[in-house]
Amino acid sequence: MKPPAIAIDGPAASGKSTVAKLVAKELGYTFINTGAMYRAIAWYLAQQGVTPAQREKIAEMLPIMPLDFGKEGTVSTVLCAGKRLESELTEPVVNDRVSLVAAIPEVRAFLLHKQRKYNESEAVVMEGRDIGTVVFPDTPFKYFVTASEEVRAARRAAQGLTDSISERDKNDRERACSPLTRAADARVIDTSDMSIEQVVAEIVNDIKAKTQTLA
Ligand code: DC
């Protein structure tokens, strides 16, 4: 039997990364941050002087990029030529371009395969925009984590980041390929007035209840 996959989707700064990490810890599953995968590609392309408009060139480069998507302990990692990417992933050029890069169908197809591969051998909590709709459409564990625009902007500012999340969300929602949208069977959690602990508890309890029903 395939190991379980927990899908956590939502807009930027909705709190889904923090929540997904804690849910993974509580369940003992591996946490996979798919935004970091798109960010790594956006960063590498910028390093190479390639803009998101150069779709054909990007499609050619994908299979030969020196990027590795692995994990350390129970957390996903992205490496470039063996070096772990961290602060690079939130550089201004990445924040500006990542949603344009993530709209390229070839990029999405390339990463879809790698994202599904993580779940072949282990249980995962995967966080992103299209996990419940495209990556694991058959999982019974789907959560759409959201918060009001004001709360999300405040959370972003508290992280010291000043990128325009509303513009990025607009791009993510309006793209033709795998847009940010709630799966019809996802449980929606508005975190605007909730603590992180409350959100984690709601998701973990729901997973446990569903697991018992499905057993
Ligand atoms: O979660 P994040 O802010 O790090 O995501 C960065 C960008 O990548 C964001 O603009 C949306 C895109 N993304 C996506 O299109 N699909 C995913 N599964 C994850 C992220």
Tab-separated table of C-alpha atoms and ligand atoms in Angstrom:
chain	number	residue	atom	x	y	z
A	1	MET	CA	0.000	0.000	0.000
A	2	LYS	CA	1.220	3.511	-0.839
A	3	PRO	CA	2.296	5.543	2.201
A	4	PRO	CA	-0.062	8.414	3.118
A	5	ALA	CA	0.297	11.878	1.573
A	6	ILE	CA	-1.025	14.917	3.388
A	7	ALA	CA	-1.708	17.848	1.027
A	8	ILE	CA	-1.520	21.366	2.469
A	9	ASP	CA	-2.225	24.156	-0.008
A	10	GLY	CA	-2.917	27.845	0.314
A	11	PRO	CA	-1.826	31.340	-0.687
A	12	ALA	CA	1.477	32.994	0.286
A	13	ALA	CA	1.964	33.786	3.993
A	14	SER	CA	-1.138	31.849	5.036
A	15	GLY	CA	0.949	30.037	7.639
A	16	LYS	CA	0.918	26.747	5.760
A	17	SER	CA	4.694	26.148	5.911
A	18	THR	CA	4.870	26.473	9.684
A	19	VAL	CA	1.764	24.356	10.093
A	20	ALA	CA	2.865	21.697	7.596
A	21	LYS	CA	6.245	21.335	9.326
A	22	LEU	CA	4.593	20.824	12.727
A	23	VAL	CA	1.997	18.399	11.373
A	24	ALA	CA	4.829	16.374	9.821
A	25	LYS	CA	6.739	16.373	13.096
A	26	GLU	CA	3.717	15.250	15.066
A	27	LEU	CA	2.935	12.401	12.673
A	28	GLY	CA	6.582	11.440	12.071
A	29	TYR	CA	6.229	12.071	8.319
A	30	THR	CA	8.656	13.836	5.983
A	31	PHE	CA	7.948	17.530	5.327
A	32	ILE	CA	8.234	18.591	1.685
A	33	ASN	CA	8.286	22.281	0.781
A	34	THR	CA	7.423	22.425	-2.932
A	35	GLY	CA	7.666	26.240	-3.043
A	36	ALA	CA	11.405	25.789	-2.401
A	37	MET	CA	11.619	23.582	-5.512
A	38	TYR	CA	10.111	26.320	-7.719
A	39	ARG	CA	12.269	28.903	-5.978
A	40	ALA	CA	15.446	26.886	-6.643
A	41	ILE	CA	14.701	26.815	-10.361
A	42	ALA	CA	13.852	30.546	-10.397
A	43	TRP	CA	17.126	31.275	-8.579
A	44	TYR	CA	19.238	29.116	-10.878
A	45	LEU	CA	17.739	30.685	-14.003
A	46	ALA	CA	18.413	34.191	-12.653
A	47	GLN	CA	22.029	33.163	-11.960
A	48	GLN	CA	22.330	32.088	-15.567
A	49	GLY	CA	20.823	35.346	-16.861
A	50	VAL	CA	17.745	33.535	-18.184
A	51	THR	CA	14.410	35.356	-17.782
A	52	PRO	CA	11.036	33.616	-17.225
A	53	ALA	CA	9.996	34.735	-20.727
A	54	GLN	CA	12.573	32.361	-22.307
A	55	ARG	CA	10.316	29.330	-22.086
A	56	GLU	CA	11.995	27.200	-24.773
A	57	LYS	CA	15.434	27.743	-23.328
A	58	ILE	CA	14.144	26.919	-19.842
A	59	ALA	CA	12.566	23.698	-21.077
A	60	GLU	CA	15.912	22.690	-22.598
A	61	MET	CA	17.805	23.563	-19.427
A	62	LEU	CA	15.571	21.683	-16.960
A	63	PRO	CA	17.074	18.207	-17.336
A	64	ILE	CA	20.653	19.490	-17.161
A	65	MET	CA	20.358	21.903	-14.248
A	66	PRO	CA	22.732	20.941	-11.390
A	67	LEU	CA	19.838	20.948	-8.899
A	68	ASP	CA	19.062	18.066	-6.567
A	69	PHE	CA	15.840	17.672	-4.615
A	70	GLY	CA	16.546	15.497	-1.611
A	71	LYS	CA	16.026	15.517	2.110
A	72	GLU	CA	17.995	15.860	5.309
A	73	GLY	CA	16.474	13.951	8.184
A	74	THR	CA	12.751	14.448	7.745
A	75	VAL	CA	12.843	17.745	5.840
A	76	SER	CA	13.159	18.292	2.081
A	77	THR	CA	16.241	20.127	0.776
A	78	VAL	CA	17.371	21.676	-2.495
A	79	LEU	CA	20.999	21.531	-3.510
A	80	CYS	CA	22.817	23.286	-6.342
A	81	ALA	CA	26.038	21.562	-7.370
A	82	GLY	CA	26.053	19.877	-3.960
A	83	LYS	CA	25.525	23.084	-1.934
A	84	ARG	CA	22.317	23.488	0.021
A	85	LEU	CA	20.301	26.530	-1.068
A	86	GLU	CA	18.760	28.508	1.783
A	87	SER	CA	18.944	32.342	1.843
A	88	GLU	CA	19.216	32.225	-1.975
A	89	LEU	CA	15.602	31.049	-2.122
A	90	THR	CA	14.202	34.316	-0.756
A	91	GLU	CA	16.416	36.728	-2.707
A	92	PRO	CA	14.408	39.624	-4.230
A	93	VAL	CA	14.969	38.341	-7.770
A	94	VAL	CA	13.471	35.002	-6.741
A	95	ASN	CA	10.470	36.600	-5.011
A	96	ASP	CA	9.892	38.709	-8.129
A	97	ARG	CA	10.168	35.906	-10.660
A	98	VAL	CA	9.124	32.670	-8.996
A	99	SER	CA	5.427	32.849	-9.833
A	100	LEU	CA	6.298	33.489	-13.500
A	101	VAL	CA	8.644	30.507	-13.520
A	102	ALA	CA	6.021	28.374	-11.728
A	103	ALA	CA	3.505	29.175	-14.481
A	104	ILE	CA	5.642	27.441	-17.142
A	105	PRO	CA	4.040	24.035	-17.906
A	106	GLU	CA	7.403	22.337	-18.564
A	107	VAL	CA	8.664	23.443	-15.148
A	108	ARG	CA	5.533	22.090	-13.448
A	109	ALA	CA	5.731	18.752	-15.276
A	110	PHE	CA	9.408	18.426	-14.339
A	111	LEU	CA	8.727	19.035	-10.637
A	112	LEU	CA	5.492	17.014	-10.496
A	113	HIS	CA	7.445	13.846	-11.154
A	114	LYS	CA	9.978	14.667	-8.414
A	115	GLN	CA	7.252	15.606	-5.925
A	116	ARG	CA	5.387	12.330	-6.418
A	117	LYS	CA	8.643	10.393	-6.113
A	118	TYR	CA	9.065	11.532	-2.493
A	119	ASN	CA	5.853	9.677	-1.594
A	120	GLU	CA	6.797	6.383	-3.279
A	121	SER	CA	8.682	5.161	-0.240
A	122	GLU	CA	7.574	7.361	2.636
A	123	ALA	CA	4.690	9.210	4.210
A	124	VAL	CA	4.800	12.936	3.446
A	125	VAL	CA	3.246	16.223	4.430
A	126	MET	CA	3.585	18.270	1.255
A	127	GLU	CA	2.985	21.978	1.157
A	128	GLY	CA	2.289	24.049	-1.967
A	129	ARG	CA	-0.431	25.366	-4.287
A	130	ASP	CA	-1.573	22.350	-6.301
A	131	ILE	CA	-0.829	19.402	-4.019
A	132	GLY	CA	-4.478	18.455	-3.426
A	133	THR	CA	-5.573	19.215	-6.979
A	134	VAL	CA	-2.698	17.885	-9.122
A	135	VAL	CA	0.127	16.184	-7.217
A	136	PHE	CA	-2.003	13.895	-5.014
A	137	PRO	CA	-5.594	14.259	-6.284
A	138	ASP	CA	-6.544	10.896	-4.734
A	139	THR	CA	-5.383	11.527	-1.188
A	140	PRO	CA	-8.192	11.777	1.357
A	141	PHE	CA	-6.059	14.209	3.406
A	142	LYS	CA	-6.381	17.652	1.829
A	143	TYR	CA	-6.242	20.989	3.650
A	144	PHE	CA	-6.557	24.481	2.215
A	145	VAL	CA	-5.008	26.904	4.685
A	146	THR	CA	-5.855	30.549	4.237
A	147	ALA	CA	-6.021	33.900	6.088
A	148	SER	CA	-7.258	37.392	5.328
A	149	GLU	CA	-5.059	39.541	3.098
A	150	GLU	CA	-4.282	41.922	6.010
A	151	VAL	CA	-3.192	39.086	8.280
A	152	ARG	CA	-1.049	37.554	5.542
A	153	ALA	CA	0.647	40.896	4.754
A	154	ALA	CA	1.376	41.389	8.473
A	155	ARG	CA	2.835	37.882	8.781
A	156	ARG	CA	5.053	38.503	5.763
A	157	ALA	CA	6.301	41.793	7.205
A	158	ALA	CA	7.005	40.063	10.535
A	159	GLN	CA	9.305	37.686	8.616
A	160	GLY	CA	11.199	40.761	7.378
A	161	LEU	CA	10.017	40.222	3.800
A	162	THR	CA	8.531	43.027	1.751
A	163	ASP	CA	7.658	41.241	-1.491
A	164	SER	CA	4.242	41.764	-2.992
A	165	ILE	CA	2.321	38.658	-1.990
A	166	SER	CA	-0.917	39.886	-3.547
A	167	GLU	CA	0.701	40.130	-6.971
A	168	ARG	CA	2.245	36.682	-6.580
A	169	ASP	CA	-1.077	35.200	-5.456
A	170	LYS	CA	-2.817	36.804	-8.451
A	171	ASN	CA	-0.278	35.198	-10.811
A	172	ASP	CA	-0.634	31.862	-9.017
A	173	ARG	CA	-4.439	31.962	-9.157
A	174	GLU	CA	-4.711	33.077	-12.760
A	175	ARG	CA	-2.173	30.844	-14.491
A	176	ALA	CA	-3.554	28.288	-16.929
A	177	CYS	CA	-1.523	25.327	-15.682
A	178	SER	CA	-2.277	23.983	-12.158
A	179	PRO	CA	-3.500	27.297	-10.681
A	180	LEU	CA	-3.771	27.925	-6.962
A	181	THR	CA	-7.257	26.730	-6.147
A	182	ARG	CA	-8.941	24.804	-3.411
A	183	ALA	CA	-9.622	21.150	-4.203
A	184	ALA	CA	-13.377	20.534	-3.979
A	185	ASP	CA	-12.786	17.928	-1.253
A	186	ALA	CA	-10.242	19.953	0.768
A	187	ARG	CA	-11.010	21.079	4.301
A	188	VAL	CA	-10.661	24.867	4.420
A	189	ILE	CA	-9.005	26.370	7.491
A	190	ASP	CA	-9.048	30.154	7.884
A	191	THR	CA	-6.147	30.823	10.234
A	192	SER	CA	-6.732	34.592	10.611
A	193	ASP	CA	-7.903	34.249	14.216
A	194	MET	CA	-6.273	30.944	15.130
A	195	SER	CA	-2.995	30.107	16.826
A	196	ILE	CA	-0.546	27.813	15.063
A	197	GLU	CA	-1.204	25.149	17.709
A	198	GLN	CA	-4.935	25.270	17.015
A	199	VAL	CA	-4.423	24.847	13.263
A	200	VAL	CA	-2.007	21.948	13.761
A	201	ALA	CA	-4.392	20.255	16.195
A	202	GLU	CA	-7.327	20.641	13.792
A	203	ILE	CA	-5.395	19.034	10.948
A	204	VAL	CA	-3.847	16.227	13.020
A	205	ASN	CA	-7.220	15.363	14.598
A	206	ASP	CA	-8.865	15.304	11.189
A	207	ILE	CA	-6.147	13.010	9.805
A	208	LYS	CA	-6.498	10.637	12.768
A	209	ALA	CA	-10.293	10.553	12.451
A	210	LYS	CA	-10.126	9.896	8.696
A	211	THR	CA	-7.453	7.221	9.148
A	212	GLN	CA	-9.719	5.378	11.594
A	213	THR	CA	-12.703	5.636	9.249
A	214	LEU	CA	-10.645	4.376	6.309
A	215	ALA	CA	-9.081	1.469	8.257
B	1	DC	O1	5.255	28.702	-1.038
B	1	DC	P1	6.208	29.690	-1.683
B	1	DC	O2	5.830	31.125	-1.424
B	1	DC	O3	7.625	29.429	-1.342
B	1	DC	O4	6.036	29.451	-3.261
B	1	DC	C1	6.818	30.159	-4.188
B	1	DC	C2	6.090	30.239	-5.514
B	1	DC	O5	6.020	28.957	-6.121
B	1	DC	C3	4.690	30.807	-5.464
B	1	DC	O6	4.591	31.924	-6.333
B	1	DC	C4	3.807	29.725	-5.981
B	1	DC	C5	4.718	28.709	-6.597
B	1	DC	N1	4.315	27.346	-6.229
B	1	DC	C6	3.495	26.693	-7.091
B	1	DC	O7	3.103	27.236	-8.121
B	1	DC	N2	3.130	25.409	-6.823
B	1	DC	C7	3.522	24.810	-5.704
B	1	DC	N3	3.135	23.546	-5.463
B	1	DC	C8	4.347	25.499	-4.781
B	1	DC	C9	4.715	26.790	-5.068
